[in-house]
Short mmCIF file of C-alpha atoms and ligand atoms in Angstrom, two decimals:
data_model
loop_
_atom_site.label_atom_id
_atom_site.label_comp_id
_atom_site.label_asym_id
_atom_site.label_seq_id
_atom_site.Cartn_x
_atom_site.Cartn_y
_atom_site.Cartn_z
CA MET A 764 -58.24 -6.89 -30.90
CA LYS A 765 -58.13 -5.01 -27.66
CA ILE A 766 -58.94 -1.49 -26.50
CA LYS A 767 -57.26 -0.39 -23.27
CA PHE A 768 -58.09 2.85 -21.48
CA TRP A 769 -55.17 4.56 -19.74
CA GLY A 770 -56.98 7.85 -19.14
CA THR A 771 -60.66 8.76 -19.55
CA ARG A 772 -61.05 12.17 -17.91
CA GLY A 773 -61.54 15.44 -19.77
CA SER A 774 -59.89 18.82 -19.23
CA ILE A 775 -57.63 18.23 -16.22
CA PRO A 776 -56.30 15.27 -14.22
CA ILE A 777 -58.26 14.77 -11.00
CA PRO A 778 -56.72 12.15 -8.71
CA GLY A 779 -58.49 11.58 -5.40
CA ILE A 780 -60.82 9.40 -3.42
CA ASN A 781 -63.86 10.50 -5.44
CA THR A 782 -62.48 9.27 -8.78
CA LEU A 783 -60.99 5.87 -7.92
CA GLU A 784 -63.53 3.91 -9.98
CA PHE A 785 -63.43 5.82 -13.28
CA GLY A 786 -59.96 7.32 -12.86
CA GLY A 787 -58.52 10.80 -12.92
CA ASN A 788 -56.00 10.70 -15.78
CA THR A 789 -56.68 12.54 -19.04
CA PRO A 790 -57.16 10.78 -22.42
CA CYS A 791 -54.95 7.98 -23.61
CA VAL A 792 -56.27 4.86 -25.33
CA GLN A 793 -54.32 1.91 -26.72
CA ILE A 794 -55.59 -0.24 -29.55
CA THR A 795 -53.83 -3.54 -30.19
CA ASP A 796 -54.59 -6.06 -32.91
CA GLU A 797 -54.12 -9.83 -32.74
CA ASN A 798 -50.60 -9.55 -34.24
CA GLY A 799 -49.50 -7.18 -31.48
CA LYS A 800 -49.58 -4.07 -33.68
CA ALA A 801 -50.69 -1.06 -31.65
CA LEU A 802 -51.91 2.49 -31.99
CA ILE A 803 -51.90 4.99 -29.15
CA LEU A 804 -54.64 7.63 -29.22
CA ASP A 805 -53.75 10.84 -27.40
CA ALA A 806 -51.03 11.67 -24.92
CA GLY A 807 -53.00 12.82 -21.88
CA THR A 808 -51.59 12.03 -18.44
CA GLY A 809 -52.69 8.39 -18.84
CA ILE A 810 -49.81 7.83 -21.28
CA ARG A 811 -47.32 7.89 -18.40
CA GLU A 812 -48.41 4.48 -17.07
CA LEU A 813 -48.59 3.06 -20.60
CA GLY A 814 -44.99 4.18 -21.16
CA LYS A 815 -43.90 2.40 -17.99
CA GLN A 816 -45.60 -0.81 -19.16
CA ILE A 817 -43.94 -0.60 -22.60
CA ILE A 818 -40.52 -0.26 -20.94
CA SER A 819 -41.09 -3.02 -18.36
CA GLN A 820 -42.33 -5.42 -21.05
CA ASN A 821 -39.44 -4.50 -23.33
CA SER A 822 -41.95 -4.23 -26.14
CA LEU A 823 -43.39 -2.06 -28.92
CA PHE A 824 -40.14 -0.53 -30.20
CA LYS A 825 -41.95 1.28 -32.99
CA ILE A 826 -44.68 3.42 -31.47
CA ASN A 827 -47.45 5.16 -33.42
CA LEU A 828 -49.20 7.96 -31.55
CA LEU A 829 -52.20 9.79 -32.99
CA VAL A 830 -53.01 13.08 -31.29
CA SER A 831 -56.59 14.33 -31.73
CA HIS A 832 -55.63 17.93 -30.93
CA SER A 833 -53.26 19.90 -28.78
CA HIS A 834 -55.39 20.95 -25.81
CA TRP A 835 -53.45 20.30 -22.61
CA ASP A 836 -55.45 17.30 -21.55
CA HIS A 837 -54.43 15.48 -24.76
CA ILE A 838 -50.69 16.20 -24.73
CA GLN A 839 -49.74 16.84 -21.12
CA GLY A 840 -48.44 13.33 -20.54
CA LEU A 841 -46.03 13.32 -23.48
CA PRO A 842 -42.91 14.63 -21.66
CA PHE A 843 -43.45 11.83 -19.11
CA PHE A 844 -43.72 9.04 -21.70
CA GLU A 845 -40.71 6.91 -20.81
CA PRO A 846 -39.93 5.40 -24.24
CA LEU A 847 -38.91 8.92 -25.33
CA TYR A 848 -35.85 8.57 -23.07
CA HIS A 849 -34.59 5.29 -24.58
CA LYS A 850 -32.66 5.02 -27.83
CA GLU A 851 -34.24 1.67 -28.78
CA TYR A 852 -37.59 3.34 -29.50
CA GLU A 853 -38.93 5.05 -32.60
CA ILE A 854 -41.92 7.27 -31.90
CA ASN A 855 -44.08 8.45 -34.77
CA ILE A 856 -46.42 11.27 -33.78
CA TYR A 857 -49.36 12.05 -36.07
CA SER A 858 -51.26 15.31 -35.65
CA TYR A 859 -53.15 18.05 -37.43
CA ALA A 860 -52.15 21.70 -37.54
CA HIS A 861 -53.87 23.58 -34.72
CA GLN A 862 -54.89 27.19 -35.31
CA GLY A 863 -52.31 27.32 -38.11
CA ILE A 864 -49.48 25.95 -35.98
CA GLU A 865 -48.10 22.56 -37.04
CA GLY A 866 -48.16 19.70 -34.55
CA PHE A 867 -44.38 19.41 -34.34
CA GLU A 868 -44.10 23.08 -33.31
CA ILE A 869 -46.56 22.48 -30.49
CA PHE A 870 -44.77 19.38 -29.22
CA GLU A 871 -41.38 21.05 -29.47
CA ALA A 872 -42.76 23.94 -27.38
CA GLN A 873 -43.48 21.50 -24.54
CA TRP A 874 -39.72 21.27 -23.96
CA HIS A 875 -39.31 25.00 -23.50
CA PRO A 876 -37.83 25.75 -20.04
CA LEU A 877 -40.98 27.72 -19.21
CA PHE A 878 -42.85 24.42 -19.18
CA PHE A 879 -40.32 21.65 -18.49
CA PRO A 880 -37.11 21.52 -16.45
CA VAL A 881 -34.84 19.29 -18.55
CA LYS A 882 -33.49 20.01 -21.98
CA LYS A 883 -34.80 18.10 -24.97
CA ASP A 884 -31.40 16.52 -25.61
CA VAL A 885 -32.14 14.01 -22.82
CA LEU A 886 -34.51 12.33 -25.27
CA LYS A 887 -32.78 9.38 -26.87
CA ALA A 888 -35.61 7.92 -28.96
CA THR A 889 -36.00 8.66 -32.65
CA ILE A 890 -38.99 11.01 -32.90
CA LYS A 891 -40.77 11.54 -36.19
CA TYR A 892 -43.57 14.06 -36.67
CA ASN A 893 -46.21 13.46 -39.33
CA ALA A 894 -48.77 16.06 -40.37
CA ILE A 895 -52.24 14.66 -41.06
CA VAL A 896 -55.38 16.40 -42.28
CA GLU A 897 -59.14 15.87 -42.27
CA ASP A 898 -61.10 13.65 -44.67
CA MET A 899 -58.14 11.44 -45.52
CA LYS A 900 -57.20 7.78 -45.17
CA TYR A 901 -53.77 6.85 -43.88
CA ASN A 902 -51.92 3.62 -43.34
CA ILE A 903 -50.46 4.05 -39.87
CA GLY A 904 -48.44 1.18 -38.45
CA GLY A 905 -50.45 -1.34 -40.45
CA PHE A 906 -53.84 0.15 -39.53
CA LEU A 907 -56.04 1.96 -42.03
CA VAL A 908 -57.17 5.20 -40.35
CA SER A 909 -59.76 7.72 -41.67
CA THR A 910 -59.83 11.26 -40.30
CA LYS A 911 -62.70 13.67 -39.71
CA LYS A 912 -62.82 17.20 -38.37
CA MET A 913 -64.63 17.40 -35.04
CA ASN A 914 -66.97 20.11 -33.83
CA HIS A 915 -64.47 21.42 -31.28
CA SER A 916 -61.61 23.94 -31.45
CA LYS A 917 -60.02 24.27 -34.88
CA GLY A 918 -57.61 21.44 -35.67
CA THR A 919 -59.40 18.66 -33.77
CA LEU A 920 -59.65 15.30 -35.51
CA GLY A 921 -61.65 12.14 -34.94
CA PHE A 922 -60.32 8.80 -36.17
CA ARG A 923 -61.95 5.71 -37.64
CA ILE A 924 -59.69 2.68 -37.42
CA HIS A 925 -60.66 0.08 -40.00
CA SER A 926 -59.63 -3.37 -38.89
CA VAL A 927 -61.21 -6.71 -37.96
CA LYS A 928 -63.53 -4.43 -35.98
CA ASP A 929 -64.05 -0.77 -36.82
CA ILE A 930 -63.33 1.58 -33.94
CA VAL A 931 -64.17 5.30 -34.02
CA TYR A 932 -62.45 7.65 -31.57
CA MET A 933 -64.26 10.97 -31.18
CA THR A 934 -63.04 12.58 -28.00
CA ASP A 935 -63.79 16.30 -27.73
CA ASN A 936 -66.73 16.70 -30.04
CA GLU A 937 -69.86 18.79 -29.53
CA LEU A 938 -72.92 17.15 -31.04
CA ILE A 939 -75.33 19.88 -32.07
CA PHE A 940 -78.78 19.52 -30.53
CA ASP A 941 -81.84 21.71 -30.21
CA THR A 942 -82.09 22.92 -26.61
CA GLU A 943 -85.85 23.39 -27.11
CA SER A 944 -86.34 19.73 -28.12
CA PRO A 945 -83.26 17.80 -26.96
CA PHE A 946 -84.93 14.41 -27.39
CA SER A 947 -85.61 14.81 -31.12
CA MET A 948 -83.60 12.21 -33.04
CA LYS A 949 -84.45 13.94 -36.30
CA ASN A 950 -82.73 17.11 -35.05
CA ILE A 951 -79.65 15.16 -34.00
CA PHE A 952 -79.47 13.56 -37.44
CA ASP A 953 -80.07 16.82 -39.35
CA LYS A 954 -77.52 18.78 -37.35
CA ASN A 955 -74.74 16.16 -37.30
CA LYS A 956 -75.17 14.40 -40.66
CA GLU A 957 -71.54 14.26 -41.71
CA LEU A 958 -70.45 12.80 -38.39
CA VAL A 959 -73.28 10.25 -38.47
CA GLU A 960 -71.94 8.99 -41.80
CA PHE A 961 -68.38 8.91 -40.46
CA CYS A 962 -69.50 6.58 -37.65
CA ARG A 963 -72.09 4.62 -39.64
CA GLY A 964 -72.12 0.93 -38.68
CA CYS A 965 -68.91 0.94 -36.65
CA ASP A 966 -68.37 -1.75 -34.03
CA TYR A 967 -67.15 0.58 -31.29
CA LEU A 968 -67.61 4.34 -30.90
CA ILE A 969 -65.58 6.03 -28.18
CA HIS A 970 -67.28 9.42 -27.77
CA ASP A 971 -67.08 12.55 -25.66
CA SER A 972 -69.76 12.27 -22.97
CA MET A 973 -68.67 15.17 -20.84
CA TYR A 974 -72.00 16.28 -19.39
CA SER A 975 -75.49 15.32 -18.40
CA LEU A 976 -78.12 16.99 -20.57
CA LYS A 977 -79.00 19.37 -17.72
CA ASP A 978 -75.38 20.51 -17.27
CA ASN A 979 -74.84 20.81 -21.02
CA ILE A 980 -77.56 23.44 -21.47
CA SER A 981 -75.44 26.17 -19.84
CA LYS A 982 -72.31 25.07 -21.76
CA ILE A 983 -73.42 25.23 -25.38
CA GLY A 984 -70.44 26.04 -27.60
CA TRP A 985 -67.89 24.67 -25.12
CA GLY A 986 -67.01 21.83 -27.54
CA HIS A 987 -68.41 18.83 -25.64
CA SER A 988 -71.46 16.57 -25.63
CA ASN A 989 -74.08 15.25 -23.23
CA ASN A 990 -74.89 11.58 -22.77
CA ILE A 991 -78.44 11.80 -24.20
CA SER A 992 -77.32 13.37 -27.50
CA VAL A 993 -74.53 10.79 -27.75
CA LEU A 994 -76.98 7.90 -27.27
CA GLN A 995 -79.30 9.27 -29.96
CA PHE A 996 -76.35 9.88 -32.30
CA ALA A 997 -74.99 6.34 -31.82
CA GLU A 998 -78.40 4.77 -32.42
CA ILE A 999 -78.91 6.79 -35.62
CA ALA A 1000 -75.43 5.84 -36.86
CA GLU A 1001 -76.14 2.14 -36.17
CA VAL A 1002 -73.17 1.88 -33.87
CA LYS A 1003 -72.94 -1.51 -32.18
CA ASN A 1004 -71.13 -0.53 -28.98
CA LEU A 1005 -70.94 2.99 -27.58
CA ILE A 1006 -68.21 3.77 -25.06
CA LEU A 1007 -68.73 6.92 -23.01
CA PHE A 1008 -65.51 8.89 -22.55
CA HIS A 1009 -63.90 12.24 -21.60
CA TYR A 1010 -65.82 12.92 -18.41
CA ASP A 1011 -66.27 16.29 -16.74
CA PRO A 1012 -63.60 16.73 -14.03
CA ASP A 1013 -66.36 17.89 -11.67
CA TYR A 1014 -68.08 14.49 -11.82
CA SER A 1015 -67.29 12.05 -9.01
CA ASP A 1016 -67.63 8.27 -9.35
CA LYS A 1017 -71.11 8.64 -7.84
CA ASP A 1018 -72.09 11.24 -10.47
CA LEU A 1019 -70.75 9.05 -13.29
CA ASN A 1020 -72.59 5.96 -12.07
CA LYS A 1021 -75.75 8.08 -12.12
CA LEU A 1022 -74.98 9.25 -15.68
CA ILE A 1023 -74.38 5.69 -16.86
CA ASN A 1024 -77.51 4.31 -15.19
CA GLU A 1025 -79.51 7.11 -16.77
CA SER A 1026 -78.00 6.23 -20.17
CA ASN A 1027 -78.86 2.54 -19.89
CA ASN A 1028 -82.38 3.31 -18.68
CA TYR A 1029 -82.82 5.59 -21.68
CA ILE A 1030 -81.65 2.81 -24.04
CA ARG A 1031 -84.07 0.31 -22.46
CA HIS A 1032 -86.96 2.76 -22.45
CA LEU A 1033 -86.58 3.52 -26.17
CA ASN A 1034 -85.62 -0.01 -27.21
CA TYR A 1035 -82.37 1.20 -28.73
CA LYS A 1036 -80.14 -1.49 -30.22
CA ILE A 1037 -76.83 -0.01 -29.06
CA ASN A 1038 -74.84 -1.47 -26.21
CA CYS A 1039 -73.50 1.27 -23.93
CA VAL A 1040 -70.36 0.87 -21.83
CA ALA A 1041 -68.59 3.40 -19.62
CA SER A 1042 -64.86 3.74 -20.10
CA LYS A 1043 -62.76 3.49 -16.95
CA GLU A 1044 -59.07 3.91 -16.39
CA GLY A 1045 -57.50 0.44 -16.65
CA LEU A 1046 -60.48 -1.09 -18.50
CA GLU A 1047 -59.44 -3.46 -21.27
CA ILE A 1048 -62.05 -4.62 -23.78
CA THR A 1049 -61.38 -7.63 -25.96
CA LEU A 1050 -63.23 -7.23 -29.25
ZN1 ZN B 913 -60.22 17.21 -23.99
ZN1 ZN B 914 -60.23 19.83 -26.44
#
């Protein structure tokens, strides 16, 4: 199996000389199994390059896209996803209702002339919308996928993909921690029990790691996590490999290297068993 990162940034795309190492595109992750079956997670701006690769390789005619939620950074790339413009492709979009509005209504709204210059009839692909809900198991394109509600805006889902290796994708999730004792693992467990069980024993956890602990303190309730809470959470859940993801757009490559060094020092200091990796745009991990 392979995990490829096409976009790793949270909130807004930030191209520029300060983000060349980790990338500036917003979330899009591709999971491919050994038979070539694939799932695409989120349609942030990173999906544009993935679409170009699919077209140039003349591949993946049936596409399965899971959208965690409809915040801009997770859907902004969709109108620029090239397979949509070719009749050979079938695109299945899976999403949860957001604030009472169904996913298909949100995606259809992206083609409104207020937001996009060309009419939707230029799309030649077959597009199918599928409503999914929390706490369910689905067979999507040959993958078994479990869903869980995240601690973020209403309608945000995390996914556990059960395959040769289990991969959990939890972008945009705020782990609850006690600001008075942020290093207490007991608190992390007590306050995030259901999510711990959702991730329990997985091989790879891709998790929101938007802030440093210091920066998180002034942003409680904003729907994102800090690296220290994520490390504690992953250790408690007996995750084998933790992949940090969905970085603050204000963090440069230098800031992120600092965050990752701090994370690995923390792991060493406490003798944690988890392996921690930083996602980067273009990074491909063979499982
Ligand atoms: Zn986001
Ligand atoms: Zn969000």
